Amino acid sequence: MAEQDIFAALKAEGDSVDHLVAQLEEESWGTPTPAEGWTVAHQIAHLAATFRMAGLAAAAPDEFRRLMSQLSDSFESNVQAALAPYLAQPPNRLLAAWRDERASTEKALAAVPEGALLPWLVRPIPAPVLAAAGMMELFGHGQDIADALGAQRQHTDRLRYLVEFAVRTWDFGYLARGLTVPDTQFQFRITAPSGALWELGPAAAEQTITGPATDLCLLVTRRRHRDDLALTAVGSEADRWLDLAQAYRGPAGPGRRPGQFVR
């Protein structure tokens, strides 16, 4: 971790997703993923569109604001409109477009002056936080692709940035469902892929979440049901949080069923 900053971690996470699809035959891009109605191509198109928005926020904030002003009130309509130009391309061009969006966005984020705030979907955020949000997108949609293709993913301690993002956005699950955010604090005791212990949040907190980093990331991206993860909660609100957790502000969606996957 000392040798890999958030921007290098973002690139590495993108490379890991790229590895899943780089050698796919054209017909395999139509493989259904666990997200209903979405194929592998949809997943990469979504990542391309998301990185394009992040790149605009970093390099052309006024253009990003103009794009946001054109969105409709329908979340689903906005998602489909963003995917459309990418899905209209054959797989080889879609892959090239995603790689271009990634490369330009990684460069733009790394060039933002320290402390500067970028416009984003909910509120202005620093470039490192936006990069962490990008890692969250890559992790979640990369998992969908891996599940569709029957591939196993190997994670490293760069997940620290996603774990920190999950802690930063701990209230998103309540907000996405229109629930009142509780006046409480959580401590997270998370075991890294390397075996290191990451402790985040106040040590005196009575509500605690404990478990592996990979499992926490699968939970907050809603790619696994809590019943299939080695996460434990102490405190009633912490236990409730395991049902609600998500690290994004869009609709929660149906998530995954208990037992749908081995992990």
Tab-separated table of N, CA and C in Angstrom, residues 3-122:
chain	number	residue	atom	x	y	z
A	3	GLU	N	3.449	1.798	-1.544
A	3	GLU	CA	3.987	2.051	-2.871
A	3	GLU	C	2.887	2.291	-3.909
A	4	GLN	N	1.631	2.206	-3.515
A	4	GLN	CA	0.535	2.321	-4.470
A	4	GLN	C	-0.488	3.335	-3.974
A	5	ASP	N	-0.535	4.515	-4.632
A	5	ASP	CA	-1.522	5.502	-4.221
A	5	ASP	C	-2.864	5.166	-4.856
A	6	ILE	N	-3.874	5.971	-4.562
A	6	ILE	CA	-5.220	5.673	-5.010
A	6	ILE	C	-5.319	5.646	-6.534
A	7	PHE	N	-4.560	6.493	-7.207
A	7	PHE	CA	-4.656	6.535	-8.666
A	7	PHE	C	-3.999	5.309	-9.295
A	8	ALA	N	-2.891	4.844	-8.720
A	8	ALA	CA	-2.282	3.605	-9.184
A	8	ALA	C	-3.193	2.417	-8.884
A	9	ALA	N	-3.860	2.454	-7.728
A	9	ALA	CA	-4.786	1.382	-7.367
A	9	ALA	C	-5.970	1.346	-8.322
A	10	LEU	N	-6.469	2.520	-8.721
A	10	LEU	CA	-7.570	2.592	-9.682
A	10	LEU	C	-7.162	1.950	-11.003
A	11	LYS	N	-5.968	2.260	-11.471
A	11	LYS	CA	-5.489	1.663	-12.719
A	11	LYS	C	-5.352	0.153	-12.585
A	12	ALA	N	-4.802	-0.305	-11.464
A	12	ALA	CA	-4.618	-1.741	-11.266
A	12	ALA	C	-5.959	-2.470	-11.223
A	13	GLU	N	-6.948	-1.868	-10.575
A	13	GLU	CA	-8.275	-2.498	-10.512
A	13	GLU	C	-8.896	-2.541	-11.903
A	14	GLY	N	-8.706	-1.477	-12.677
A	14	GLY	CA	-9.195	-1.484	-14.052
A	14	GLY	C	-8.511	-2.538	-14.898
A	15	ASP	N	-7.214	-2.691	-14.699
A	15	ASP	CA	-6.479	-3.723	-15.437
A	15	ASP	C	-7.001	-5.117	-15.110
A	16	SER	N	-7.394	-5.329	-13.854
A	16	SER	CA	-7.891	-6.655	-13.469
A	16	SER	C	-9.215	-6.966	-14.153
A	17	VAL	N	-10.061	-5.950	-14.335
A	17	VAL	CA	-11.315	-6.153	-15.054
A	17	VAL	C	-11.036	-6.350	-16.547
A	18	ASP	N	-10.104	-5.564	-17.065
A	18	ASP	CA	-9.718	-5.701	-18.469
A	18	ASP	C	-9.270	-7.134	-18.763
A	19	HIS	N	-8.539	-7.714	-17.821
A	19	HIS	CA	-8.028	-9.070	-18.003
A	19	HIS	C	-9.167	-10.077	-18.179
A	20	LEU	N	-10.311	-9.806	-17.572
A	20	LEU	CA	-11.449	-10.722	-17.673
A	20	LEU	C	-12.034	-10.767	-19.083
A	21	VAL	N	-11.938	-9.656	-19.817
A	21	VAL	CA	-12.635	-9.550	-21.101
A	21	VAL	C	-11.715	-9.423	-22.302
A	22	ALA	N	-10.425	-9.233	-22.077
A	22	ALA	CA	-9.503	-8.914	-23.176
A	22	ALA	C	-9.492	-9.983	-24.271
A	23	GLN	N	-9.626	-11.254	-23.885
A	23	GLN	CA	-9.527	-12.335	-24.855
A	23	GLN	C	-10.868	-12.990	-25.177
A	24	LEU	N	-11.967	-12.347	-24.803
A	24	LEU	CA	-13.275	-12.947	-25.048
A	24	LEU	C	-13.599	-13.026	-26.543
A	25	GLU	N	-14.194	-14.145	-26.945
A	25	GLU	CA	-14.749	-14.234	-28.288
A	25	GLU	C	-15.957	-13.305	-28.382
A	26	GLU	N	-16.264	-12.868	-29.587
A	26	GLU	CA	-17.330	-11.876	-29.764
A	26	GLU	C	-18.649	-12.343	-29.165
A	27	GLU	N	-18.981	-13.625	-29.343
A	27	GLU	CA	-20.280	-14.100	-28.843
A	27	GLU	C	-20.341	-14.100	-27.316
A	28	SER	N	-19.190	-14.168	-26.666
A	28	SER	CA	-19.184	-14.199	-25.198
A	28	SER	C	-19.547	-12.855	-24.588
A	29	TRP	N	-19.453	-11.795	-25.351
A	29	TRP	CA	-19.858	-10.482	-24.852
A	29	TRP	C	-21.360	-10.416	-24.606
A	30	GLY	N	-22.094	-11.339	-25.187
A	30	GLY	CA	-23.536	-11.405	-24.965
A	30	GLY	C	-23.925	-12.302	-23.817
A	31	THR	N	-22.948	-12.807	-23.052
A	31	THR	CA	-23.242	-13.678	-21.915
A	31	THR	C	-24.018	-12.911	-20.848
A	32	PRO	N	-25.151	-13.442	-20.388
A	32	PRO	CA	-25.902	-12.757	-19.323
A	32	PRO	C	-25.100	-12.729	-18.021
A	33	THR	N	-25.226	-11.648	-17.292
A	33	THR	CA	-24.591	-11.517	-15.988
A	33	THR	C	-25.669	-11.563	-14.906
A	34	PRO	N	-25.290	-11.636	-13.629
A	34	PRO	CA	-26.310	-11.699	-12.570
A	34	PRO	C	-27.226	-10.479	-12.510
A	35	ALA	N	-26.808	-9.350	-13.090
A	35	ALA	CA	-27.678	-8.172	-13.155
A	35	ALA	C	-28.716	-8.406	-14.250
A	36	GLU	N	-29.971	-8.471	-13.863
A	36	GLU	CA	-31.033	-8.841	-14.808
A	36	GLU	C	-31.029	-7.935	-16.033
A	37	GLY	N	-30.996	-8.556	-17.224
A	37	GLY	CA	-31.043	-7.825	-18.474
A	37	GLY	C	-29.704	-7.296	-18.945
A	38	TRP	N	-28.655	-7.522	-18.159
A	38	TRP	CA	-27.341	-6.996	-18.517
A	38	TRP	C	-26.402	-8.134	-18.918
A	39	THR	N	-25.757	-7.957	-20.063
A	39	THR	CA	-24.733	-8.869	-20.534
A	39	THR	C	-23.359	-8.350	-20.128
A	40	VAL	N	-22.321	-9.096	-20.482
A	40	VAL	CA	-20.955	-8.617	-20.268
A	40	VAL	C	-20.772	-7.276	-20.974
A	41	ALA	N	-21.302	-7.134	-22.180
A	41	ALA	CA	-21.180	-5.874	-22.912
A	41	ALA	C	-21.822	-4.720	-22.144
A	42	HIS	N	-22.977	-4.955	-21.528
A	42	HIS	CA	-23.624	-3.911	-20.731
A	42	HIS	C	-22.721	-3.471	-19.578
A	43	GLN	N	-22.072	-4.428	-18.951
A	43	GLN	CA	-21.218	-4.091	-17.811
A	43	GLN	C	-20.057	-3.195	-18.244
A	44	ILE	N	-19.405	-3.532	-19.343
A	44	ILE	CA	-18.288	-2.715	-19.817
A	44	ILE	C	-18.791	-1.368	-20.322
A	45	ALA	N	-19.944	-1.349	-20.977
A	45	ALA	CA	-20.515	-0.083	-21.428
A	45	ALA	C	-20.804	0.834	-20.248
A	46	HIS	N	-21.323	0.256	-19.169
A	46	HIS	CA	-21.602	1.059	-17.966
A	46	HIS	C	-20.304	1.637	-17.400
A	47	LEU	N	-19.272	0.820	-17.327
A	47	LEU	CA	-17.992	1.312	-16.814
A	47	LEU	C	-17.434	2.401	-17.714
A	48	ALA	N	-17.554	2.233	-19.023
A	48	ALA	CA	-17.072	3.267	-19.948
A	48	ALA	C	-17.812	4.579	-19.731
A	49	ALA	N	-19.135	4.502	-19.587
A	49	ALA	CA	-19.931	5.714	-19.378
A	49	ALA	C	-19.600	6.373	-18.049
A	50	THR	N	-19.401	5.559	-17.008
A	50	THR	CA	-19.083	6.098	-15.690
A	50	THR	C	-17.721	6.786	-15.701
A	51	PHE	N	-16.747	6.158	-16.338
A	51	PHE	CA	-15.416	6.769	-16.407
A	51	PHE	C	-15.441	8.036	-17.257
A	52	ARG	N	-16.269	8.046	-18.278
A	52	ARG	CA	-16.377	9.270	-19.073
A	52	ARG	C	-16.869	10.426	-18.206
A	53	MET	N	-17.883	10.175	-17.379
A	53	MET	CA	-18.394	11.224	-16.502
A	53	MET	C	-17.332	11.686	-15.516
A	54	ALA	N	-16.594	10.727	-14.943
A	54	ALA	CA	-15.549	11.089	-13.992
A	54	ALA	C	-14.446	11.890	-14.675
A	55	GLY	N	-14.122	11.513	-15.902
A	55	GLY	CA	-13.111	12.257	-16.643
A	55	GLY	C	-13.537	13.684	-16.924
A	56	LEU	N	-14.809	13.868	-17.262
A	56	LEU	CA	-15.325	15.228	-17.478
A	56	LEU	C	-15.283	16.030	-16.181
A	57	ALA	N	-15.665	15.407	-15.078
A	57	ALA	CA	-15.659	16.107	-13.789
A	57	ALA	C	-14.262	16.597	-13.450
A	58	ALA	N	-13.239	15.803	-13.803
A	58	ALA	CA	-11.863	16.153	-13.469
A	58	ALA	C	-11.254	17.139	-14.451
A	59	ALA	N	-11.536	16.951	-15.746
A	59	ALA	CA	-10.845	17.744	-16.768
A	59	ALA	C	-11.693	18.873	-17.341
A	60	ALA	N	-13.017	18.733	-17.286
A	60	ALA	CA	-13.907	19.740	-17.882
A	60	ALA	C	-15.153	19.885	-17.016
A	61	PRO	N	-15.012	20.472	-15.836
A	61	PRO	CA	-16.145	20.545	-14.900
A	61	PRO	C	-17.395	21.201	-15.480
A	62	ASP	N	-17.228	22.235	-16.289
A	62	ASP	CA	-18.398	22.892	-16.875
A	62	ASP	C	-19.140	21.956	-17.823
A	63	GLU	N	-18.397	21.154	-18.570
A	63	GLU	CA	-19.022	20.182	-19.458
A	63	GLU	C	-19.754	19.121	-18.651
A	64	PHE	N	-19.174	18.714	-17.530
A	64	PHE	CA	-19.855	17.755	-16.654
A	64	PHE	C	-21.163	18.342	-16.138
A	65	ARG	N	-21.131	19.592	-15.689
A	65	ARG	CA	-22.361	20.227	-15.187
A	65	ARG	C	-23.414	20.326	-16.283
A	66	ARG	N	-22.979	20.623	-17.493
A	66	ARG	CA	-23.927	20.699	-18.612
A	66	ARG	C	-24.562	19.335	-18.849
A	67	LEU	N	-23.749	18.283	-18.786
A	67	LEU	CA	-24.275	16.933	-18.959
A	67	LEU	C	-25.292	16.603	-17.875
A	68	MET	N	-24.990	16.955	-16.641
A	68	MET	CA	-25.901	16.676	-15.531
A	68	MET	C	-27.221	17.434	-15.693
A	69	SER	N	-27.151	18.624	-16.241
A	69	SER	CA	-28.366	19.434	-16.402
A	69	SER	C	-29.317	18.838	-17.431
A	70	GLN	N	-28.811	17.950	-18.267
A	70	GLN	CA	-29.627	17.342	-19.312
A	70	GLN	C	-30.261	16.025	-18.883
A	71	LEU	N	-29.944	15.562	-17.681
A	71	LEU	CA	-30.495	14.292	-17.225
A	71	LEU	C	-31.988	14.414	-16.929
A	72	SER	N	-32.696	13.315	-17.118
A	72	SER	CA	-34.121	13.292	-16.809
A	72	SER	C	-34.312	12.925	-15.341
A	73	ASP	N	-35.562	12.869	-14.909
A	73	ASP	CA	-35.859	12.471	-13.529
A	73	ASP	C	-35.848	10.952	-13.354
A	74	SER	N	-35.698	10.223	-14.446
A	74	SER	CA	-35.725	8.764	-14.399
A	74	SER	C	-34.305	8.221	-14.332
A	75	PHE	N	-33.962	7.598	-13.214
A	75	PHE	CA	-32.631	7.010	-13.067
A	75	PHE	C	-32.382	5.972	-14.152
A	76	GLU	N	-33.348	5.093	-14.380
A	76	GLU	CA	-33.179	4.025	-15.363
A	76	GLU	C	-33.005	4.584	-16.769
A	77	SER	N	-33.768	5.620	-17.109
A	77	SER	CA	-33.637	6.225	-18.436
A	77	SER	C	-32.259	6.839	-18.630
A	78	ASN	N	-31.745	7.464	-17.592
A	78	ASN	CA	-30.413	8.053	-17.679
A	78	ASN	C	-29.342	6.988	-17.881
A	79	VAL	N	-29.488	5.877	-17.174
A	79	VAL	CA	-28.524	4.782	-17.315
A	79	VAL	C	-28.550	4.241	-18.738
A	80	GLN	N	-29.738	3.981	-19.259
A	80	GLN	CA	-29.842	3.417	-20.602
A	80	GLN	C	-29.323	4.381	-21.656
A	81	ALA	N	-29.561	5.665	-21.476
A	81	ALA	CA	-29.061	6.652	-22.434
A	81	ALA	C	-27.534	6.707	-22.425
A	82	ALA	N	-26.944	6.559	-21.253
A	82	ALA	CA	-25.489	6.571	-21.154
A	82	ALA	C	-24.873	5.340	-21.803
A	83	LEU	N	-25.547	4.187	-21.694
A	83	LEU	CA	-25.031	2.949	-22.266
A	83	LEU	C	-25.146	2.907	-23.782
A	84	ALA	N	-26.180	3.540	-24.324
A	84	ALA	CA	-26.553	3.351	-25.729
A	84	ALA	C	-25.406	3.541	-26.721
A	85	PRO	N	-24.638	4.645	-26.672
A	85	PRO	CA	-23.589	4.805	-27.691
A	85	PRO	C	-22.490	3.756	-27.601
A	86	TYR	N	-22.273	3.213	-26.422
A	86	TYR	CA	-21.252	2.176	-26.286
A	86	TYR	C	-21.780	0.822	-26.757
A	87	LEU	N	-23.032	0.522	-26.423
A	87	LEU	CA	-23.610	-0.756	-26.830
A	87	LEU	C	-23.834	-0.828	-28.335
A	88	ALA	N	-23.883	0.317	-28.991
A	88	ALA	CA	-24.068	0.335	-30.446
A	88	ALA	C	-22.809	-0.116	-31.186
A	89	GLN	N	-21.703	-0.245	-30.478
A	89	GLN	CA	-20.440	-0.616	-31.094
A	89	GLN	C	-20.205	-2.124	-30.968
A	90	PRO	N	-19.486	-2.725	-31.918
A	90	PRO	CA	-19.124	-4.133	-31.773
A	90	PRO	C	-18.149	-4.295	-30.610
A	91	PRO	N	-18.018	-5.511	-30.074
A	91	PRO	CA	-17.208	-5.713	-28.880
A	91	PRO	C	-15.789	-5.170	-28.958
A	92	ASN	N	-15.101	-5.324	-30.084
A	92	ASN	CA	-13.718	-4.848	-30.151
A	92	ASN	C	-13.637	-3.333	-30.018
A	93	ARG	N	-14.615	-2.632	-30.564
A	93	ARG	CA	-14.615	-1.172	-30.453
A	93	ARG	C	-15.106	-0.722	-29.074
A	94	LEU	N	-16.041	-1.478	-28.498
A	94	LEU	CA	-16.479	-1.186	-27.129
A	94	LEU	C	-15.305	-1.319	-26.171
A	95	LEU	N	-14.529	-2.384	-26.293
A	95	LEU	CA	-13.370	-2.581	-25.436
A	95	LEU	C	-12.366	-1.446	-25.609
A	96	ALA	N	-12.127	-1.040	-26.856
A	96	ALA	CA	-11.193	0.057	-27.116
A	96	ALA	C	-11.708	1.363	-26.521
A	97	ALA	N	-13.025	1.589	-26.639
A	97	ALA	CA	-13.605	2.819	-26.096
A	97	ALA	C	-13.472	2.850	-24.584
A	98	TRP	N	-13.737	1.712	-23.930
A	98	TRP	CA	-13.592	1.663	-22.472
A	98	TRP	C	-12.155	1.914	-22.066
A	99	ARG	N	-11.214	1.326	-22.778
A	99	ARG	CA	-9.805	1.544	-22.451
A	99	ARG	C	-9.427	3.012	-22.609
A	100	ASP	N	-9.947	3.643	-23.647
A	100	ASP	CA	-9.661	5.078	-23.845
A	100	ASP	C	-10.244	5.913	-22.715
A	101	GLU	N	-11.492	5.622	-22.321
A	101	GLU	CA	-12.133	6.377	-21.235
A	101	GLU	C	-11.351	6.185	-19.936
A	102	ARG	N	-10.941	4.962	-19.655
A	102	ARG	CA	-10.151	4.690	-18.450
A	102	ARG	C	-8.865	5.486	-18.444
A	103	ALA	N	-8.124	5.405	-19.536
A	103	ALA	CA	-6.803	6.038	-19.589
A	103	ALA	C	-6.896	7.548	-19.404
A	104	SER	N	-7.841	8.169	-20.095
A	104	SER	CA	-7.960	9.625	-19.994
A	104	SER	C	-8.444	10.044	-18.607
A	105	THR	N	-9.326	9.259	-18.009
A	105	THR	CA	-9.846	9.590	-16.684
A	105	THR	C	-8.786	9.405	-15.612
A	106	GLU	N	-8.040	8.316	-15.685
A	106	GLU	CA	-6.955	8.102	-14.723
A	106	GLU	C	-5.963	9.257	-14.760
A	107	LYS	N	-5.626	9.705	-15.963
A	107	LYS	CA	-4.692	10.821	-16.122
A	107	LYS	C	-5.285	12.108	-15.570
A	108	ALA	N	-6.564	12.359	-15.875
A	108	ALA	CA	-7.210	13.602	-15.438
A	108	ALA	C	-7.335	13.659	-13.918
A	109	LEU	N	-7.707	12.558	-13.302
A	109	LEU	CA	-7.854	12.538	-11.842
A	109	LEU	C	-6.514	12.768	-11.147
A	110	ALA	N	-5.472	12.134	-11.647
A	110	ALA	CA	-4.155	12.269	-11.023
A	110	ALA	C	-3.607	13.690	-11.152
A	111	ALA	N	-4.107	14.444	-12.144
A	111	ALA	CA	-3.604	15.797	-12.377
A	111	ALA	C	-4.348	16.867	-11.580
A	112	VAL	N	-5.429	16.507	-10.897
A	112	VAL	CA	-6.208	17.492	-10.132
A	112	VAL	C	-5.371	17.970	-8.941
A	113	PRO	N	-5.283	19.272	-8.720
A	113	PRO	CA	-4.510	19.780	-7.577
A	113	PRO	C	-5.038	19.230	-6.242
A	114	GLU	N	-4.137	18.951	-5.349
A	114	GLU	CA	-4.517	18.425	-4.046
A	114	GLU	C	-5.469	19.385	-3.332
A	115	GLY	N	-6.550	18.857	-2.818
A	115	GLY	CA	-7.524	19.661	-2.089
A	115	GLY	C	-8.636	20.231	-2.938
A	116	ALA	N	-8.485	20.202	-4.273
A	116	ALA	CA	-9.530	20.741	-5.150
A	116	ALA	C	-10.746	19.824	-5.130
A	117	LEU	N	-11.931	20.421	-5.184
A	117	LEU	CA	-13.176	19.652	-5.217
A	117	LEU	C	-13.708	19.571	-6.644
A	118	LEU	N	-14.200	18.408	-6.998
A	118	LEU	CA	-14.762	18.184	-8.326
A	118	LEU	C	-16.269	18.035	-8.221
A	119	PRO	N	-17.013	18.551	-9.205
A	119	PRO	CA	-18.461	18.329	-9.182
A	119	PRO	C	-18.750	16.845	-9.366
A	120	TRP	N	-19.775	16.348	-8.640
A	120	TRP	CA	-20.143	14.947	-8.824
A	120	TRP	C	-21.630	14.795	-8.609
A	121	LEU	N	-22.116	13.555	-8.608
A	121	LEU	CA	-23.545	13.290	-8.664
A	121	LEU	C	-24.297	13.774	-7.437
A	122	VAL	N	-23.712	13.635	-6.256
A	122	VAL	CA	-24.384	14.027	-5.022
A	122	VAL	C	-23.867	15.366	-4.527
